Tab-separated table of C-alpha atoms and ligand atoms in Angstrom:
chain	number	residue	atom	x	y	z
P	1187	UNK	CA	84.865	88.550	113.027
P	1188	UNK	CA	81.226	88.573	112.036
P	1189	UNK	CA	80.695	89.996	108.188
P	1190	UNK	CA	77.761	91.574	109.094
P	1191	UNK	CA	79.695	94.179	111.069
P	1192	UNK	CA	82.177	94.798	108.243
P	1193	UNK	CA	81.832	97.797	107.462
P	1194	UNK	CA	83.561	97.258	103.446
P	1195	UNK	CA	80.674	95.388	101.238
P	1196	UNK	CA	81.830	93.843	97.983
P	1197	UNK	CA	81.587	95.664	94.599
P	1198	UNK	CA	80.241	93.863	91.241
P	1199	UNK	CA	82.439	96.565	89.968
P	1200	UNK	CA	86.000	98.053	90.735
P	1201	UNK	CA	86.619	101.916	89.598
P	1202	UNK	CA	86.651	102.392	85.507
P	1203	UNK	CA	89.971	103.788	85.721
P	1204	UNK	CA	91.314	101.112	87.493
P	1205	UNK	CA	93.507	98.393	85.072
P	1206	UNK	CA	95.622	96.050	86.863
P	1207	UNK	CA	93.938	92.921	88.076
P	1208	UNK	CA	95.308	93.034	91.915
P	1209	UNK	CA	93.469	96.613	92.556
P	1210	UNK	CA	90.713	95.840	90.912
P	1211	UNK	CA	89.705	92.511	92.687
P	1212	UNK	CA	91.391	93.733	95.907
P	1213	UNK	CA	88.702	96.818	95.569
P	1214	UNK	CA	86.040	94.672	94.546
P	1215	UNK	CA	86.771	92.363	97.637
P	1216	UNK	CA	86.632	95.429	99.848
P	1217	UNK	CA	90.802	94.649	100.707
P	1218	UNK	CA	91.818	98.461	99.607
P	1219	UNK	CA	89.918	101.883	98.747
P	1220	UNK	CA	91.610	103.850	95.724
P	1221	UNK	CA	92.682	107.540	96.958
P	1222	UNK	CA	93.895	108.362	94.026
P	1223	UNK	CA	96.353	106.550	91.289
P	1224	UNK	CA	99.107	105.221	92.768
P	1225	UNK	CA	97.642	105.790	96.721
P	1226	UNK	CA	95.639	102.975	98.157
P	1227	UNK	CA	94.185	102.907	101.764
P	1228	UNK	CA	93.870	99.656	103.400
P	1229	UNK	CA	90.664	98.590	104.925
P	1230	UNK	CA	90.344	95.595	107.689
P	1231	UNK	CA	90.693	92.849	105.278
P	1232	UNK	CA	93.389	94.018	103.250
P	1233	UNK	CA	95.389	95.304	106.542
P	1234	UNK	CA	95.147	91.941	108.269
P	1235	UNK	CA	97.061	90.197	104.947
P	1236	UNK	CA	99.199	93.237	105.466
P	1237	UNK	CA	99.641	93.042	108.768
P	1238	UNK	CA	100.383	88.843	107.952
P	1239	UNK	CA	103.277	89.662	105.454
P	1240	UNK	CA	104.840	92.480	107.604
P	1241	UNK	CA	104.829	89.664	110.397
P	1242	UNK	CA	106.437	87.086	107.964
P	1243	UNK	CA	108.994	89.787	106.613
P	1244	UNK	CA	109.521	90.712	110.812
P	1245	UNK	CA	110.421	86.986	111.581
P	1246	UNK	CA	112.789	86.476	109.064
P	1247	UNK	CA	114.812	89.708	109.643
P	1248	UNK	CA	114.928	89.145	113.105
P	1249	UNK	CA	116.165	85.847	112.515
P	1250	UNK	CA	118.784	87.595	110.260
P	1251	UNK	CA	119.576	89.595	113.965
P	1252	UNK	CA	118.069	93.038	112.358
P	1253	UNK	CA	117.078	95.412	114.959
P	1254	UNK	CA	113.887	97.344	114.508
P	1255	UNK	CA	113.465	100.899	113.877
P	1256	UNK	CA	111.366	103.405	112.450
P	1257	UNK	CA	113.001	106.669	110.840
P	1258	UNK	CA	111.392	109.692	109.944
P	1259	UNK	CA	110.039	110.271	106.151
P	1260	UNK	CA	110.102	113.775	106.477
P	1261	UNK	CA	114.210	114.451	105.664
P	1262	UNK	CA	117.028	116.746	105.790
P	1263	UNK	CA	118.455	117.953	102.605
P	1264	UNK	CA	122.008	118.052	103.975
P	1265	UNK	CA	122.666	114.178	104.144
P	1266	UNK	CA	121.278	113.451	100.310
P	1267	UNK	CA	123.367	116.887	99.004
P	1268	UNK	CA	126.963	115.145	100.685
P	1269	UNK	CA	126.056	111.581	99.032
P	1270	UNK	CA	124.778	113.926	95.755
P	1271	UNK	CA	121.028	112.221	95.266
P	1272	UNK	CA	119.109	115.456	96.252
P	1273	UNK	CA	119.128	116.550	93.090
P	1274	UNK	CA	115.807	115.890	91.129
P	1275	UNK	CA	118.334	115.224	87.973
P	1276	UNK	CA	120.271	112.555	89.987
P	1277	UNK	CA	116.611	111.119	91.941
P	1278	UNK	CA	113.903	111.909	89.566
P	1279	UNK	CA	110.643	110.896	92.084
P	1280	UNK	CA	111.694	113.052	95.087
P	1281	UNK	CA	108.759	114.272	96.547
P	1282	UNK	CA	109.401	117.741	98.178
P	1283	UNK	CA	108.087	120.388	100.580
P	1284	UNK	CA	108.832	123.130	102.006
P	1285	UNK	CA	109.261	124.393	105.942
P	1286	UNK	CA	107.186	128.385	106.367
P	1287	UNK	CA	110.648	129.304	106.904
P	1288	UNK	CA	111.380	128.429	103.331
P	1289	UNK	CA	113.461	125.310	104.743
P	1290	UNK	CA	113.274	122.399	101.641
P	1291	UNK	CA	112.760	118.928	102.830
P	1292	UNK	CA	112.371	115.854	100.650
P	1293	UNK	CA	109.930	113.000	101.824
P	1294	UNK	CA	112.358	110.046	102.012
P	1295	UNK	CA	111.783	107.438	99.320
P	1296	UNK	CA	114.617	105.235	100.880
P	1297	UNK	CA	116.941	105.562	103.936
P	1298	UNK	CA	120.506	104.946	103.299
P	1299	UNK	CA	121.751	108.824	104.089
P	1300	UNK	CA	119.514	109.075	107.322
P	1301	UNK	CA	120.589	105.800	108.384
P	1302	UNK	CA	124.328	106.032	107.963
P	1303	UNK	CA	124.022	109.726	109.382
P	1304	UNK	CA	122.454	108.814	112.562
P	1305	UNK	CA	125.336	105.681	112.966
P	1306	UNK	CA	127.692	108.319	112.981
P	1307	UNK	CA	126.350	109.323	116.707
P	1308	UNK	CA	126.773	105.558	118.018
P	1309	UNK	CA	128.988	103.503	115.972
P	1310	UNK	CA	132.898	104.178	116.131
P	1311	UNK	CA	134.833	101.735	117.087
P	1312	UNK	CA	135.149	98.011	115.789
P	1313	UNK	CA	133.379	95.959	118.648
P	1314	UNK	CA	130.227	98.073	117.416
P	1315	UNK	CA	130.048	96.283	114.052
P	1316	UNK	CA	128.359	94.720	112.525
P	1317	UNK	CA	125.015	95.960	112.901
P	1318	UNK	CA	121.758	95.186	111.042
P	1319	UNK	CA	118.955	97.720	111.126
P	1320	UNK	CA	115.797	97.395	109.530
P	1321	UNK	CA	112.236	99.374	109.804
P	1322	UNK	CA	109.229	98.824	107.694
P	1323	UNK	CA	108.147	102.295	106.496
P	1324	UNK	CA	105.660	104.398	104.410
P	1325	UNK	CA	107.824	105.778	101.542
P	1326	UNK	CA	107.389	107.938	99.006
P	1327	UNK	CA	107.845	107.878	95.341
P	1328	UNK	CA	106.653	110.525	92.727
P	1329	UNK	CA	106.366	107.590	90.348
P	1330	UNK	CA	105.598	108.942	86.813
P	1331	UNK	CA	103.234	105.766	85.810
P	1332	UNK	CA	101.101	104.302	88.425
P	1333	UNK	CA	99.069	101.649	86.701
P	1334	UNK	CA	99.780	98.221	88.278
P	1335	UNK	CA	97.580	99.212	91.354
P	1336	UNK	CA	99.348	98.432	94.528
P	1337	UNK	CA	102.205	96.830	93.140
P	1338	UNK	CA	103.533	100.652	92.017
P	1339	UNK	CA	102.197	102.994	94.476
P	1340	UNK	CA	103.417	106.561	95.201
P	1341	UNK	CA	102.962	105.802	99.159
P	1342	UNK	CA	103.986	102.683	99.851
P	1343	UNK	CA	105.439	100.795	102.558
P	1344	UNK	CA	108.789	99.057	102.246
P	1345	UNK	CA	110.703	96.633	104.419
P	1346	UNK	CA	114.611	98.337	104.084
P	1347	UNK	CA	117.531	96.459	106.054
P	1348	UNK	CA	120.699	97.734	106.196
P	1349	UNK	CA	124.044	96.011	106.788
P	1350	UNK	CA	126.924	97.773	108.439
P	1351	UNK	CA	130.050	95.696	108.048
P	1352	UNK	CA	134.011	96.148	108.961
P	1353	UNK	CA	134.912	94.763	105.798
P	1354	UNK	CA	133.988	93.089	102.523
P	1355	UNK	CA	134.685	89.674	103.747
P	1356	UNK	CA	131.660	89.894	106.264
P	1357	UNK	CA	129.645	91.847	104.451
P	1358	UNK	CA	129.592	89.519	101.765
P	1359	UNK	CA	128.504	86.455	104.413
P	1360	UNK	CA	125.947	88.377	105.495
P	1361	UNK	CA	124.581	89.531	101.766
P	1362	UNK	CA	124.217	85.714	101.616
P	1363	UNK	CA	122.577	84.906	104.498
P	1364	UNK	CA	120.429	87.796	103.821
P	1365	UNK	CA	119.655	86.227	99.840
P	1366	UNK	CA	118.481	82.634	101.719
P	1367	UNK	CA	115.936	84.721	104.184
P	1368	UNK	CA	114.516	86.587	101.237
P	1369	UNK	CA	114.076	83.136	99.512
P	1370	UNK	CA	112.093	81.908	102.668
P	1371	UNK	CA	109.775	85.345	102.560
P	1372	UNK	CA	109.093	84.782	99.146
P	1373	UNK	CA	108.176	81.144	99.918
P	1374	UNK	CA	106.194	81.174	102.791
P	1375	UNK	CA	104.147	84.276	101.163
P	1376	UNK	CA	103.437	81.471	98.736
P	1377	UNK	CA	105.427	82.583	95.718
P	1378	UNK	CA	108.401	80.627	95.802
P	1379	UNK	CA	107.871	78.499	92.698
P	1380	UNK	CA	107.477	81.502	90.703
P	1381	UNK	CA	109.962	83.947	91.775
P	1382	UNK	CA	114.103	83.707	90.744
P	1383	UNK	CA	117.199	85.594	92.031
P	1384	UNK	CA	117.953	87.684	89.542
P	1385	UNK	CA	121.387	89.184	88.260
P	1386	UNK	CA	120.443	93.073	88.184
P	1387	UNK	CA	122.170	96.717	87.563
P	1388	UNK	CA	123.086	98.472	90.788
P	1389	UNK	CA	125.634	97.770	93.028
P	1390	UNK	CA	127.812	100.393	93.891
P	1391	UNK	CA	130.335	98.312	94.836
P	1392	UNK	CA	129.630	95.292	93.074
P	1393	UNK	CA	129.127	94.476	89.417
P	1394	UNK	CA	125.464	93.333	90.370
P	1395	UNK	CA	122.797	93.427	92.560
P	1396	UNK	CA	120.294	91.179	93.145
P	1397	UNK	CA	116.645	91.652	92.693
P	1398	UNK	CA	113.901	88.622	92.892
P	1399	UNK	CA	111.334	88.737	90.194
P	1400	UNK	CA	108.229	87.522	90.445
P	1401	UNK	CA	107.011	85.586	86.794
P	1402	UNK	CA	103.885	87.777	86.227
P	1403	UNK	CA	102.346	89.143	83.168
P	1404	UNK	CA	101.431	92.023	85.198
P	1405	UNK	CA	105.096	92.935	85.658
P	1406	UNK	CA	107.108	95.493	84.307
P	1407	UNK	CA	110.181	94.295	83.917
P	1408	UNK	CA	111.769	91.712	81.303
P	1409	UNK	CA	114.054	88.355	82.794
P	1410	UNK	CA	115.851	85.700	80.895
P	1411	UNK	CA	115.606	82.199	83.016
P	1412	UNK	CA	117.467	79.441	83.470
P	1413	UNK	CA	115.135	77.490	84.822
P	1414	UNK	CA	117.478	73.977	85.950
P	1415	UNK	CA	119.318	76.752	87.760
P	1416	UNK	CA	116.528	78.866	88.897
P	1417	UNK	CA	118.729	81.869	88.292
P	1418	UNK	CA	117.787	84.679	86.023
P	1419	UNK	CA	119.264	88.127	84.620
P	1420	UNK	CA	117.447	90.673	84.099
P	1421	UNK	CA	117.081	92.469	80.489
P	1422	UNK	CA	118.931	95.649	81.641
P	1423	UNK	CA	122.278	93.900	82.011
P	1424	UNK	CA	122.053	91.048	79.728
P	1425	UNK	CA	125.094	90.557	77.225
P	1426	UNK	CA	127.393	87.985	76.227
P	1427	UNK	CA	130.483	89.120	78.859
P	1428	UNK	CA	127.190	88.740	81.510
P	1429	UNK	CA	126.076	85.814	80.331
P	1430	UNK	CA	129.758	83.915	80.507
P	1431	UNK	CA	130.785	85.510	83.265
P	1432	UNK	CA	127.658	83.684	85.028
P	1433	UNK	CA	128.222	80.692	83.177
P	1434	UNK	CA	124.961	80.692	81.606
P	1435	UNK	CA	123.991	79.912	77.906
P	1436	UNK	CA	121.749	81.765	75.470
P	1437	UNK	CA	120.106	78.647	74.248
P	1438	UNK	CA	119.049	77.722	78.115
P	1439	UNK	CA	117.529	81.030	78.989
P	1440	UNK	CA	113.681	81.604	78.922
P	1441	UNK	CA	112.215	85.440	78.267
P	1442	UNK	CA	109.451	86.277	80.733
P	1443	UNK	CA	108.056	89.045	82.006
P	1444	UNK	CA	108.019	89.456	85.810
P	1445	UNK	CA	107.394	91.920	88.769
P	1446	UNK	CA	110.659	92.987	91.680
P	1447	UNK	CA	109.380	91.585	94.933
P	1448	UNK	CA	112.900	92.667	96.083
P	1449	UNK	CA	116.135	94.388	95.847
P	1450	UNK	CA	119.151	93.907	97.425
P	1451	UNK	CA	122.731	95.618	97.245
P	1452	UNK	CA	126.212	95.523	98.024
P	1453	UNK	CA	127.129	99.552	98.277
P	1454	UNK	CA	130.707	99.480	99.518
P	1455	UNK	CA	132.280	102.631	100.748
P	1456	UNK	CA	129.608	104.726	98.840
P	1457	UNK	CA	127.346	106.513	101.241
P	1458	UNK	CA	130.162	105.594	104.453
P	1459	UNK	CA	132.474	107.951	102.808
P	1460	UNK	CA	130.299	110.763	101.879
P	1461	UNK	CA	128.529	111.119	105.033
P	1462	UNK	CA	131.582	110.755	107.241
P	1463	UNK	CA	130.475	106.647	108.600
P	1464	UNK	CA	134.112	105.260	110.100
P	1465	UNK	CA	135.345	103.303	112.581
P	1466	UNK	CA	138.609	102.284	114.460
P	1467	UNK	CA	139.994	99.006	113.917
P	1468	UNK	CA	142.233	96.913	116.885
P	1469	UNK	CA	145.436	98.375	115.463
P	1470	UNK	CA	143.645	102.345	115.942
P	1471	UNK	CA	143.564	102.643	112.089
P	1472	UNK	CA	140.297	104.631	111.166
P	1473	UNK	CA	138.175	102.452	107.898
P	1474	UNK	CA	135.118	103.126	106.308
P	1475	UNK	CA	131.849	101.145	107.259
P	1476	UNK	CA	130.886	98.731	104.294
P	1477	UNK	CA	127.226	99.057	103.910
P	1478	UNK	CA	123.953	96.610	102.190
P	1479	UNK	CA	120.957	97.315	101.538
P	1480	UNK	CA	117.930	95.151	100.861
P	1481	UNK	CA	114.163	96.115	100.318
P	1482	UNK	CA	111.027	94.331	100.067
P	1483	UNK	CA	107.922	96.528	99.201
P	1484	UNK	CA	104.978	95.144	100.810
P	1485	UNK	CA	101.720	95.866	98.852
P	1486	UNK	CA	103.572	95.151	96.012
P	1487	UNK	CA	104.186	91.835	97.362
P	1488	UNK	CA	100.469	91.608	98.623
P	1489	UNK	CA	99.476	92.964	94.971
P	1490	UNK	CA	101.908	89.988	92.878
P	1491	UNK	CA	100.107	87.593	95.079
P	1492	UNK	CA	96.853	88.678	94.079
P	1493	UNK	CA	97.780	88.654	90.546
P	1494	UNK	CA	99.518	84.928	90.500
P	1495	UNK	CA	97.142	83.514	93.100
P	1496	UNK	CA	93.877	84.531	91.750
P	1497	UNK	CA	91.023	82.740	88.973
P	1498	UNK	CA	87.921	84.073	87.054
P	1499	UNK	CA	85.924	84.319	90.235
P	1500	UNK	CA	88.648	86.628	92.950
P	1501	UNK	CA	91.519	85.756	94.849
P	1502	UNK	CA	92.655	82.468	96.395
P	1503	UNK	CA	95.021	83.293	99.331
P	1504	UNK	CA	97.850	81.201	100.851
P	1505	UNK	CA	96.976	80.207	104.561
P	1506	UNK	CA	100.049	82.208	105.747
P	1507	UNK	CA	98.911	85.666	104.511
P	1508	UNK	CA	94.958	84.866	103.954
P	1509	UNK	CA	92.805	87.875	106.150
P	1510	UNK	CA	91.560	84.919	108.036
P	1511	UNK	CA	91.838	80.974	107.552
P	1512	UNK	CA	88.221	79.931	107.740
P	1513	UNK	CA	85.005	81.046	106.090
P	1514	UNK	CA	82.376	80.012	108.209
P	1515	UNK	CA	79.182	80.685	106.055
P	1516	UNK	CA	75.841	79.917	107.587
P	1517	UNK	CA	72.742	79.214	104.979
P	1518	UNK	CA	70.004	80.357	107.114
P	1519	UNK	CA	66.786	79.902	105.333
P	1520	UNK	CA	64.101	79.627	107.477
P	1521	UNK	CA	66.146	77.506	110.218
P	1522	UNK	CA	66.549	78.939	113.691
P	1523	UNK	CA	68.736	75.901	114.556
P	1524	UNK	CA	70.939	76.136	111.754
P	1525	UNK	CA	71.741	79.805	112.868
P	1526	UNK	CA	72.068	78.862	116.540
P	1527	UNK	CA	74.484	75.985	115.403
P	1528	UNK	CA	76.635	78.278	113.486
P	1529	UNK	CA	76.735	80.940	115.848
P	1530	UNK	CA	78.056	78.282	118.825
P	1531	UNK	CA	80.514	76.798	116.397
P	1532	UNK	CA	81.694	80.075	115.287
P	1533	UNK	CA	82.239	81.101	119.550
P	1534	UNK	CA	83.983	77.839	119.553
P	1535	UNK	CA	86.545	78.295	116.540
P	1536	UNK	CA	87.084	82.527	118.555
P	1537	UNK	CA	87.595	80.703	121.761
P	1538	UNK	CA	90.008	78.305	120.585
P	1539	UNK	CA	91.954	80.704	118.580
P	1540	UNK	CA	91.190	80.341	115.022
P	1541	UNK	CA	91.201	83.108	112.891
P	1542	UNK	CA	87.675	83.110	111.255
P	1543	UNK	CA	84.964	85.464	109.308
P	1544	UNK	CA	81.788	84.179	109.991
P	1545	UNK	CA	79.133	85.009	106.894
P	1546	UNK	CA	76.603	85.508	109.568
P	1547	UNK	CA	73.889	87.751	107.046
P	1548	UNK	CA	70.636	87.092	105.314
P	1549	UNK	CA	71.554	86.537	102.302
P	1550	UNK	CA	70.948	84.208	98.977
P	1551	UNK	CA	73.676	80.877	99.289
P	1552	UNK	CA	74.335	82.189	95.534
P	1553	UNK	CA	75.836	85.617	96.380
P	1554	UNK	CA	77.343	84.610	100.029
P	1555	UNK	CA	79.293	82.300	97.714
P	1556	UNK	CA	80.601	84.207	95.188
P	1557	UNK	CA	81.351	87.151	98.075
P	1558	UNK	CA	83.821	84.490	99.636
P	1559	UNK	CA	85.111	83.143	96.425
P	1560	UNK	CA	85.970	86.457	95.506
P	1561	UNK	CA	87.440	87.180	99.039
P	1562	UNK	CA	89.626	84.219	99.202
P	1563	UNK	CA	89.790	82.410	102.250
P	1564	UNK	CA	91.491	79.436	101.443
P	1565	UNK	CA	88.966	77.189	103.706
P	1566	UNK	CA	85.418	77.208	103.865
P	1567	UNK	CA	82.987	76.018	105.979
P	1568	UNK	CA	79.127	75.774	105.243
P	1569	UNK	CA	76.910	75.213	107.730
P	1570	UNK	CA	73.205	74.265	105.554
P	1571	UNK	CA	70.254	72.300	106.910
P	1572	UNK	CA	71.024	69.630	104.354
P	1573	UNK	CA	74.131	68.827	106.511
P	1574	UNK	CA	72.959	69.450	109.387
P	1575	UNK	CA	70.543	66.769	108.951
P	1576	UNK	CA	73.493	64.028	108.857
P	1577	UNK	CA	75.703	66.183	111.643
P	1578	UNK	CA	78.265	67.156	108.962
P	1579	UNK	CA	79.669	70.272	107.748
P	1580	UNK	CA	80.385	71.059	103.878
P	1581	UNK	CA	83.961	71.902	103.886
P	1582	UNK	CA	85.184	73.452	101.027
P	1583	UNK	CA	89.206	74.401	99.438
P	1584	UNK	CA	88.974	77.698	97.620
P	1585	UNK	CA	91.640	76.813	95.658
P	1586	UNK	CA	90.682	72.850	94.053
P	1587	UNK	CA	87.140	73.484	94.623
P	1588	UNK	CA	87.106	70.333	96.851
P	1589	UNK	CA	84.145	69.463	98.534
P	1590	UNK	CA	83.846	67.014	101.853
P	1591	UNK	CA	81.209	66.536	104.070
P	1592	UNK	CA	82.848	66.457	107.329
P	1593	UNK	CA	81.562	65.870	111.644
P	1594	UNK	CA	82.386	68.895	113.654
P	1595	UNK	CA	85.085	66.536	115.430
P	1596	UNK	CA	86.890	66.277	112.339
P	1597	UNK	CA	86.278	69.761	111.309
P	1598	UNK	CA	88.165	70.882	114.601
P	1599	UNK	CA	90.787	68.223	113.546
P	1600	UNK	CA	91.277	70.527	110.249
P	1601	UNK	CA	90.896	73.969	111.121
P	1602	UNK	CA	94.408	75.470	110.815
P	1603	UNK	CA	95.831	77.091	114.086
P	1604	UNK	CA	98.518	78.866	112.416
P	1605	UNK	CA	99.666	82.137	113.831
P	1606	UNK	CA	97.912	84.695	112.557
P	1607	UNK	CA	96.931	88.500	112.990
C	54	ATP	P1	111.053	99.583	90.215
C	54	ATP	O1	112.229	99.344	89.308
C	54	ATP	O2	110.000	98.539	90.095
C	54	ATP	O3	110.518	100.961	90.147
C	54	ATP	P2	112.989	100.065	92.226
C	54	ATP	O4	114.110	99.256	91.696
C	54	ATP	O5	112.990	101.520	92.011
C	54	ATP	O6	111.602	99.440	91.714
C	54	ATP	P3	113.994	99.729	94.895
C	54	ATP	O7	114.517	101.079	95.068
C	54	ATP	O8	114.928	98.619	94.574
C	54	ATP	O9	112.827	99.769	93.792
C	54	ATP	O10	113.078	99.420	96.155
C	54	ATP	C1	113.118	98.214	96.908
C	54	ATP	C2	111.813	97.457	96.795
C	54	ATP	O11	110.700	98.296	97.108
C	54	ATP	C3	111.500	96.962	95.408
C	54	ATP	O12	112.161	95.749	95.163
C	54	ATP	C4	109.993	96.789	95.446
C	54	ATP	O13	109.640	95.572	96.066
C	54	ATP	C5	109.570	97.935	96.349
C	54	ATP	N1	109.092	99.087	95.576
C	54	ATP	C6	109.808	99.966	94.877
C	54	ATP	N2	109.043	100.913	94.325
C	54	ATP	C7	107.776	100.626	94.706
C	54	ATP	C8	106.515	101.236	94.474
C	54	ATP	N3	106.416	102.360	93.747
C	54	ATP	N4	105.414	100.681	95.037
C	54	ATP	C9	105.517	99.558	95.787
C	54	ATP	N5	106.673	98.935	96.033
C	54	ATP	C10	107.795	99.447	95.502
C	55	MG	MG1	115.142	97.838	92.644
């Protein structure tokens, strides 16, 4: 893509309302446009890293054997009033609306009573189980502080899986499974070395569930490490009967403050009951379906990457989620031929695939420079009559600052081909 058909420009300054670090660079980078607090709209940069984590998150729930699908956010009342959570006293962020007919609906802020619901039509008998279904959907949440910018929004999307097992035995192979591909999204968004499986309050059915936390200052939640285990437990449930019962020690255990990149939980029998979820086992005895679910929130995992990964002058991106790998950024001065060399190579890099923004405009080196620090792109490329005078390219790491003066053979030698929106 050419930056001089971007339509977003770059902002010296992000809105005066705006606090947390990840909107206001990801506005001042042009990633995300502020609706209002709590509602961001993504833009083409900020969709393609988007688009490059909901790709990540796809992979590893397919590998899990999820099946895709994509419910309606618009809900019945009847389904949440038989499980008891359409109460505003029991579910305290329901947004609401209302039918002409005077009909009361609730915009879904997570799917466990539509899910289950629908099963009930397809699912009976115990060669349909398991089954792992998974969408990645807008939901809502009347959230009563929205101040950590796309990590909290009240629209937001959210990767939800659910796990319909016969019994406890498989469920609880598959909650593991499920823990390991979480690990791997965390990692390969590039936050694996700060985030920890943490002991958390929740489970229906079990004493814990499990969220990851992110190590952030811009998080909202308090967790105690252990950092030889890379466990952790959140504040909310720490105690002494915890802390034994997970063989952890007081004296080992470090107090951060960190973010939830993800949830997950072992419900039991609690929704399958209420909503009528059963099936027939090989001896014709009728059970309940023992259910999981696990959620990822993407733009809050976009927005913790922005707030680990970032320095003074914007955001450094990991090459798996980055808007595009390369920064090509011709200095034109008065040069035709280093404009006609740029342009070729940056044909070349489309043609063979790479994904590339090419800082094709008339500006001053200075503030093409700080616009792509500030973007992110974890490679650069600068093509400047001083190097083209010696055939080499300037090529540049975002993130060490690294500078090499490279041939275009060896340039197409580095230029990652990773898959990429
Ligand atoms: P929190 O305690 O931070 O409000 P939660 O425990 O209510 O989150 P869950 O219901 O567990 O959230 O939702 C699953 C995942 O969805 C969370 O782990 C998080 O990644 C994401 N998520 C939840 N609320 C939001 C939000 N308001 N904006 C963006 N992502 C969110
Ligand atoms: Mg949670």
């Amino acid at each position: 893509m050419k930056q001089s058909q971007l339509f977003t420009k770059t902002r010296k300054e992000a809105p005066k309302d705006e606090v947390s670090k990840n909107a206001e660079l990801l506005i001042r980078a042009g990633f995300i446009h502020k609706e209002m607090a709590g509602v961001y709209s993504y833009l083409p940069l900020g969709l393609r890293v988007l688009k490059n984590i909901e790709r990540i998150i796809r992979e590893e729930m397919n590998a899990l054997g999820g099946q895709e699908v994509l419910l309606t956010t618009l809900q019945n009342k009847e389904s949440w009033q038989k499980t008891g959570r359409f109460d505003d006293a029991v579910i305290d962020n329901w947004f609401k609306t209302k039918l002409k007919n005077d009909t009361e609906l609730g915009l879904a802020n997570t799917h466990e009573e539509p899910l289950s619901a629908l099963l009930t039509n397809f699912a009976k008998s115990f060669r349909d189980f398991p089954l792992y279904i998974y969408q990645i959907q807008t939901k809502f949440r009347n959230e009563s502080r929205a101040k950590s910018g796309i990590m909290r929004g009240r629209e937001f999307l959210m990767k939800d899986l659910y796990s319909f097992s016969r019994d406890q035995k498989e469920h609880d192979v598959f909650y593991e499974k499920a823990k390991n591909a979480y690990h791997k999204i965390f990692t390969r968004v590039g936050l694996g070395g700060q985030t920890y499986e943490t002991f958390a309050s929740g489970g229906s059915f079990a004493k814990y569930s499990h969220e990851f936390q992110t190590v952030t200052d811009a998080g909202e939640d308090i967790i105690y490490i252990d950092e030889k285990k890379r466990i952790a437990v959140n504040k909310e449930v720490l105690a002494p009967e915890v802390l034994k019962e997970l063989g952890l020690e007081k004296k080992d255990l470090v107090e951060k403050k960190a973010v939830e990149v993800g949830n997950i939980f072992s419900l039991g029998t609690r929704f399958s009951l209420p909503l009528g979820l059963f099936y027939t086992d090989e001896k014709g005895e009728k059970k309940p379906v023992i259910i999981g679910s696990y959620g990822i929130g993407l733009g809050r995992l976009m927005g913790t990457v922005v707030e680990v990964l970032s320095d003074e002058k914007g955001i450094i991106w990991p090459e798996s989620i980055a808007p595009f790998t390369v920064h090509l950024v011709s200095l034109l001065g008065d040069k035709v031929d280093v404009r006609t060399y740029a342009d070729n190579l940056y044909l070349k890099l489309e043609k063979s695939g790479v994904s590339v923004l090419y800082d094709d405009r008339d500006l001053r080196p200075g503030e093409k420079f700080a616009d792509s620090d500030l973007i992110g792109i974890p490679n650069r490329a600068i093509i400047s009559e001083r190097g083209m005078k010696d055939d080499k390219i300037e090529w540049k790491n975002r993130e060490t600052g690294d500078i090499e003066m490279i041939d275009e053979k060896e340039f197409f030698r580095r230029v990652p081909r990773t898959v990429h929106v």
